[in-house]
Structure formats: C-alpha cells, structure tokens
C-alpha cells in the first residue's frame, strides 16, 4: 500500500493512514471538511461590505511594494541601514531571539519562500507535469544537469537531458480526469492535505465578489487580465528582469474556480515575535506553503486542468485573506486578516485558479467578527500602534494601501512596515495576541470557550 503522511502541522498530521490508491484517499476523511458544530454557513460574509464601492486593487499599492512612495526613498534607505545595523549589533550582543543561531535558523527557513522555488504563474517552469492535453518538449519532466552545476533548459548543448521513464516527449495524451464537482473537491482537498495544507476553501471567480479579489496589477508590475483563451500564460520575464507596462498574466475566462489554501503556524514560535526566532515561523510556513502550492498546481495540471498561481510575496494573484473569507475558511477580523474558528489568525494563505469544476464553499459565521467588536487585544499589543484600540469601525480607510469597500478597522501600513525595519524582522504580535489563535487543544477551550465566544460579544 501507499502510506501517506501529511507535511502539515495541523490535524492532518495526527494520523498516518494507509491507502492503496487515490480513490481511497478521496473517499477517506482526508477529502472531507469537519468543522465545529457552532460554525454556520451563511450567504454573506459577516463584515459589512459595499460591493459596489469595492474595486479590484493594485498589489503595487500594498505597503511591501510602496513604502518608498509613502515615506520617500531617503527615509527608506535610512530604515534599511538601521535594520542592518540593528541586526548586526544584536547578533554580536547575543540578544535573545536575535543570536547568530536564530539568524541561521531563519535563513534556512527562508529557502522556498524567497529562494529555491520557481515563482512562475503557470507553475514550476522546471517541472511541468504530464496531462491529457499533450504538449511539446517543454512539457516533459527532465532532469537537467548543467556542466557548471546550473539549471539548463531541455535542448541546451550544455545540458544532459534525461527523460524519466513513463514520461515520453509530447506528453502521455491520455483523457483527463473527469469527476463531479464534489468528487473533484474531495480529490483536491485530500491531495492538498497530503502536500502540506491544513484546509482549503473554494470560490467562483465569475461572481462579482470573487473577481474583485484578483489584483489589477501584480507585485512586479504585470497586469492581471481575463481573456477567452484555452490556457493561462504570462508575457515578459517570469522572474527577475525589467517588466514593461504592457506585460501581463492572463487568466482564461473558463478558469472559474479559486482554491484558497491554508496552513497552520506555530503558536509557540510566533509568541516570540518580533524577533528572528519568532520570524522563523513566518518564513518556514511561507516556504512550506509555497512548496505545497506548487505541488498542488502540478497535481491539478497532471489531471488535465489549468492551475494558475503566483509568488507568495504579495498574496499570490489575489487578496488572499479576502478570497479566503469569501471561500469560507474564516471571517474577516479586527486584525485586518483572516481569522478562522480552528486556527484563529495563526495561518498563512495561498491560492490556485483552475478550470476544474469544484463545489464552492459558502462564507461562515462563527461569531468571530461580532467578538472582534468588543475585543482589542491585537490593537493593544501592536508595538508601533499601527492598529489602535481607539480606531473606529468605519468605511473610511487610513491610506491608499487600504482597499475601500468594507466597514472595518484599518491598518496604518506605514507604521507597520516601518517597524519591520526597526525590528529587522516581520512582526506578528497581532497574530499571536488574537484570542482565537490559542492552540492549546484543551477540550474545555474547544467545548466551552470558543462556542461561548461565537455567541456573545462580551466574552473577553
């Protein structure tokens, strides 16, 4: 048989089931979603939203891409210099959470997030799986060994190209997998857990709400557009290089489904934020989730369908928390991020766009947004006060880094991003402070506390 153990750190790792084929995996509990009894499916997300006012947003306006525009290039250069000086000084001082060993742990965890994997929209360019769609030489999985140790494309005179057994040039040309939307959902959910995700949700991109979560322009300047084509594609350099304004990433209009991927973080590590040791869990999760996303892309493509995604520097191709809220993984929280009944804010998100028919998920009401109205732990504990306990719930945004349209509290992105440089790491104090993020696995907490929170606004 085929013994499958999930790479995730959530519920999927609690058991090590023995399966003989994918049919058994799909029909097992791995293909199901089991939620607490007090989580209700609803037709609308719980945060008040004016969908006519909300527009598709430009990822280049998010603070990670636009801080220099907000504070000026000279100020940003000063922050970068301060960040490097602080990091070096704290390592030399053996400051707790910033020692050389903490730095080494963080650096290793970064492999796969910023380094090590392809960032290609259509999947890992180095390994394109077989499908019933046929293909060309570039669709074949090759082992490429360049003379100088670098990666080479098939056909390069400096490459030794070795087609693997069972992967002939031109593709297998077999019929693609055909299942009902529910069967497809169970199959994708089971595979996602095997690859390291803890949960998935599915939404439809042909809805007014779903499309508004897709960026108008990606983090690197490429426009994201919908076209009536058979396969998604992108123009210009897929990683690095100068991006011209005309370059684009194209989503086929037939790719109507968006799969939101979620992976649980370590509550123990994130409580050490903001330090290098605390930031390790952010880097480690993004690296593992990026790995899981690429593998799930390959899985879906090997079944004969489109699978489009993006580099997880800026939420892949969409506003991941917003999409995951629509897709029922959790609710919008006061923190400004997704908060789920199972994981709280302790999760990282990714997503894949596909033309594989999937049964969509509905938004949920677990009482999270109602609870947020009387809780301000994330705001009280925010080191730079980018979240403030005095902030009202309003439609009025704090800056152009916010996307208008929902009635919420709003993050001061300049304060938040500037603090990252001072601390030399990402933060995460707000994530760790959220009462929903408690992962003590106590039966009392799950049986009494969270259901109580879900049904009252004063349980603090």
JSON list of N, CA and C in Angstrom, two decimals, residues 387-418:
[
{"chain": "A", "resi": 387, "resn": "UNK", "atom": "N", "xyz": [-2.13, 49.33, 14.54]},
{"chain": "A", "resi": 387, "resn": "UNK", "atom": "CA", "xyz": [-3.51, 49.06, 14.93]},
{"chain": "A", "resi": 387, "resn": "UNK", "atom": "C", "xyz": [-3.73, 49.76, 16.26]},
{"chain": "A", "resi": 388, "resn": "UNK", "atom": "N", "xyz": [-4.78, 50.52, 16.38]},
{"chain": "A", "resi": 388, "resn": "UNK", "atom": "CA", "xyz": [-5.02, 51.29, 17.60]},
{"chain": "A", "resi": 388, "resn": "UNK", "atom": "C", "xyz": [-6.38, 50.93, 18.19]},
{"chain": "A", "resi": 389, "resn": "UNK", "atom": "N", "xyz": [-6.42, 50.77, 19.52]},
{"chain": "A", "resi": 389, "resn": "UNK", "atom": "CA", "xyz": [-7.66, 50.42, 20.20]},
{"chain": "A", "resi": 389, "resn": "UNK", "atom": "C", "xyz": [-8.71, 51.52, 20.07]},
{"chain": "A", "resi": 390, "resn": "UNK", "atom": "N", "xyz": [-8.27, 52.73, 19.74]},
{"chain": "A", "resi": 390, "resn": "UNK", "atom": "CA", "xyz": [-9.21, 53.84, 19.59]},
{"chain": "A", "resi": 390, "resn": "UNK", "atom": "C", "xyz": [-9.78, 53.93, 18.18]},
{"chain": "A", "resi": 391, "resn": "UNK", "atom": "N", "xyz": [-9.30, 53.07, 17.28]},
{"chain": "A", "resi": 391, "resn": "UNK", "atom": "CA", "xyz": [-9.77, 53.12, 15.90]},
{"chain": "A", "resi": 391, "resn": "UNK", "atom": "C", "xyz": [-11.24, 52.72, 15.81]},
{"chain": "A", "resi": 392, "resn": "UNK", "atom": "N", "xyz": [-12.05, 53.49, 15.09]},
{"chain": "A", "resi": 392, "resn": "UNK", "atom": "CA", "xyz": [-13.46, 53.13, 14.92]},
{"chain": "A", "resi": 392, "resn": "UNK", "atom": "C", "xyz": [-13.64, 52.09, 13.82]},
{"chain": "A", "resi": 393, "resn": "UNK", "atom": "N", "xyz": [-14.78, 51.43, 13.83]},
{"chain": "A", "resi": 393, "resn": "UNK", "atom": "CA", "xyz": [-15.18, 50.58, 12.71]},
{"chain": "A", "resi": 393, "resn": "UNK", "atom": "C", "xyz": [-15.85, 51.48, 11.69]},
{"chain": "A", "resi": 394, "resn": "UNK", "atom": "N", "xyz": [-15.24, 51.60, 10.52]},
{"chain": "A", "resi": 394, "resn": "UNK", "atom": "CA", "xyz": [-15.68, 52.62, 9.57]},
{"chain": "A", "resi": 394, "resn": "UNK", "atom": "C", "xyz": [-15.37, 52.20, 8.14]},
{"chain": "A", "resi": 395, "resn": "UNK", "atom": "N", "xyz": [-16.04, 52.84, 7.19]},
{"chain": "A", "resi": 395, "resn": "UNK", "atom": "CA", "xyz": [-15.72, 52.66, 5.78]},
{"chain": "A", "resi": 395, "resn": "UNK", "atom": "C", "xyz": [-14.52, 53.52, 5.36]},
{"chain": "A", "resi": 396, "resn": "UNK", "atom": "N", "xyz": [-14.13, 54.47, 6.21]},
{"chain": "A", "resi": 396, "resn": "UNK", "atom": "CA", "xyz": [-13.06, 55.41, 5.87]},
{"chain": "A", "resi": 396, "resn": "UNK", "atom": "C", "xyz": [-11.69, 54.75, 6.08]},
{"chain": "A", "resi": 397, "resn": "UNK", "atom": "N", "xyz": [-10.92, 54.64, 5.00]},
{"chain": "A", "resi": 397, "resn": "UNK", "atom": "CA", "xyz": [-9.61, 53.98, 5.07]},
{"chain": "A", "resi": 397, "resn": "UNK", "atom": "C", "xyz": [-8.56, 54.94, 5.61]},
{"chain": "A", "resi": 398, "resn": "UNK", "atom": "N", "xyz": [-7.39, 54.39, 6.00]},
{"chain": "A", "resi": 398, "resn": "UNK", "atom": "CA", "xyz": [-6.29, 55.21, 6.51]},
{"chain": "A", "resi": 398, "resn": "UNK", "atom": "C", "xyz": [-5.35, 55.67, 5.42]},
{"chain": "A", "resi": 399, "resn": "UNK", "atom": "N", "xyz": [-5.34, 54.99, 4.30]},
{"chain": "A", "resi": 399, "resn": "UNK", "atom": "CA", "xyz": [-4.44, 55.37, 3.22]},
{"chain": "A", "resi": 399, "resn": "UNK", "atom": "C", "xyz": [-4.73, 54.58, 1.97]},
{"chain": "A", "resi": 400, "resn": "UNK", "atom": "N", "xyz": [-4.03, 54.91, 0.90]},
{"chain": "A", "resi": 400, "resn": "UNK", "atom": "CA", "xyz": [-4.29, 54.25, -0.38]},
{"chain": "A", "resi": 400, "resn": "UNK", "atom": "C", "xyz": [-3.75, 52.83, -0.42]},
{"chain": "A", "resi": 401, "resn": "UNK", "atom": "N", "xyz": [-3.08, 52.39, 0.65]},
{"chain": "A", "resi": 401, "resn": "UNK", "atom": "CA", "xyz": [-2.68, 50.99, 0.74]},
{"chain": "A", "resi": 401, "resn": "UNK", "atom": "C", "xyz": [-3.86, 50.12, 1.19]},
{"chain": "A", "resi": 402, "resn": "UNK", "atom": "N", "xyz": [-4.94, 50.75, 1.65]},
{"chain": "A", "resi": 402, "resn": "UNK", "atom": "CA", "xyz": [-6.17, 50.04, 2.01]},
{"chain": "A", "resi": 402, "resn": "UNK", "atom": "C", "xyz": [-7.12, 50.03, 0.82]},
{"chain": "A", "resi": 403, "resn": "UNK", "atom": "N", "xyz": [-7.85, 48.94, 0.64]},
{"chain": "A", "resi": 403, "resn": "UNK", "atom": "CA", "xyz": [-8.85, 48.83, -0.42]},
{"chain": "A", "resi": 403, "resn": "UNK", "atom": "C", "xyz": [-10.23, 49.13, 0.16]},
{"chain": "A", "resi": 404, "resn": "UNK", "atom": "N", "xyz": [-10.84, 50.27, -0.20]},
{"chain": "A", "resi": 404, "resn": "UNK", "atom": "CA", "xyz": [-12.14, 50.63, 0.38]},
{"chain": "A", "resi": 404, "resn": "UNK", "atom": "C", "xyz": [-13.24, 49.64, 0.00]},
{"chain": "A", "resi": 405, "resn": "UNK", "atom": "N", "xyz": [-14.31, 49.65, 0.80]},
{"chain": "A", "resi": 405, "resn": "UNK", "atom": "CA", "xyz": [-15.47, 48.85, 0.46]},
{"chain": "A", "resi": 405, "resn": "UNK", "atom": "C", "xyz": [-16.05, 48.08, 1.61]},
{"chain": "A", "resi": 406, "resn": "UNK", "atom": "N", "xyz": [-15.29, 47.89, 2.70]},
{"chain": "A", "resi": 406, "resn": "UNK", "atom": "CA", "xyz": [-15.83, 47.18, 3.85]},
{"chain": "A", "resi": 406, "resn": "UNK", "atom": "C", "xyz": [-15.79, 48.08, 5.08]},
{"chain": "A", "resi": 407, "resn": "UNK", "atom": "N", "xyz": [-16.70, 47.83, 6.00]},
{"chain": "A", "resi": 407, "resn": "UNK", "atom": "CA", "xyz": [-16.78, 48.59, 7.24]},
{"chain": "A", "resi": 407, "resn": "UNK", "atom": "C", "xyz": [-15.96, 47.86, 8.29]},
{"chain": "A", "resi": 408, "resn": "UNK", "atom": "N", "xyz": [-14.79, 48.42, 8.59]},
{"chain": "A", "resi": 408, "resn": "UNK", "atom": "CA", "xyz": [-13.82, 47.68, 9.39]},
{"chain": "A", "resi": 408, "resn": "UNK", "atom": "C", "xyz": [-12.93, 48.65, 10.15]},
{"chain": "A", "resi": 409, "resn": "UNK", "atom": "N", "xyz": [-12.03, 48.12, 10.95]},
{"chain": "A", "resi": 409, "resn": "UNK", "atom": "CA", "xyz": [-10.89, 48.90, 11.42]},
{"chain": "A", "resi": 409, "resn": "UNK", "atom": "C", "xyz": [-9.80, 48.77, 10.36]},
{"chain": "A", "resi": 410, "resn": "UNK", "atom": "N", "xyz": [-8.87, 49.72, 10.34]},
{"chain": "A", "resi": 410, "resn": "UNK", "atom": "CA", "xyz": [-7.90, 49.77, 9.25]},
{"chain": "A", "resi": 410, "resn": "UNK", "atom": "C", "xyz": [-6.48, 49.89, 9.79]},
{"chain": "A", "resi": 411, "resn": "UNK", "atom": "N", "xyz": [-5.58, 49.20, 9.12]},
{"chain": "A", "resi": 411, "resn": "UNK", "atom": "CA", "xyz": [-4.17, 49.20, 9.50]},
{"chain": "A", "resi": 411, "resn": "UNK", "atom": "C", "xyz": [-3.45, 50.42, 8.95]},
{"chain": "A", "resi": 412, "resn": "UNK", "atom": "N", "xyz": [-2.60, 51.03, 9.78]},
{"chain": "A", "resi": 412, "resn": "UNK", "atom": "CA", "xyz": [-1.69, 52.07, 9.30]},
{"chain": "A", "resi": 412, "resn": "UNK", "atom": "C", "xyz": [-0.45, 51.36, 8.75]},
{"chain": "A", "resi": 413, "resn": "UNK", "atom": "N", "xyz": [-0.45, 51.13, 7.45]},
{"chain": "A", "resi": 413, "resn": "UNK", "atom": "CA", "xyz": [0.60, 50.35, 6.82]},
{"chain": "A", "resi": 413, "resn": "UNK", "atom": "C", "xyz": [1.98, 50.97, 6.94]},
{"chain": "A", "resi": 414, "resn": "UNK", "atom": "N", "xyz": [2.07, 52.30, 6.97]},
{"chain": "A", "resi": 414, "resn": "UNK", "atom": "CA", "xyz": [3.37, 52.96, 7.09]},
{"chain": "A", "resi": 414, "resn": "UNK", "atom": "C", "xyz": [4.00, 52.63, 8.43]},
{"chain": "A", "resi": 415, "resn": "UNK", "atom": "N", "xyz": [3.23, 52.73, 9.51]},
{"chain": "A", "resi": 415, "resn": "UNK", "atom": "CA", "xyz": [3.75, 52.42, 10.84]},
{"chain": "A", "resi": 415, "resn": "UNK", "atom": "C", "xyz": [4.16, 50.95, 10.94]},
{"chain": "A", "resi": 416, "resn": "UNK", "atom": "N", "xyz": [3.32, 50.08, 10.38]},
{"chain": "A", "resi": 416, "resn": "UNK", "atom": "CA", "xyz": [3.59, 48.64, 10.45]},
{"chain": "A", "resi": 416, "resn": "UNK", "atom": "C", "xyz": [4.88, 48.29, 9.70]},
{"chain": "A", "resi": 417, "resn": "UNK", "atom": "N", "xyz": [4.98, 48.69, 8.44]},
{"chain": "A", "resi": 417, "resn": "UNK", "atom": "CA", "xyz": [6.14, 48.33, 7.63]},
{"chain": "A", "resi": 417, "resn": "UNK", "atom": "C", "xyz": [7.41, 48.99, 8.13]},
{"chain": "A", "resi": 418, "resn": "UNK", "atom": "N", "xyz": [7.31, 50.22, 8.62]},
{"chain": "A", "resi": 418, "resn": "UNK", "atom": "CA", "xyz": [8.50, 50.91, 9.14]},
{"chain": "A", "resi": 418, "resn": "UNK", "atom": "C", "xyz": [9.04, 50.18, 10.37]}
]
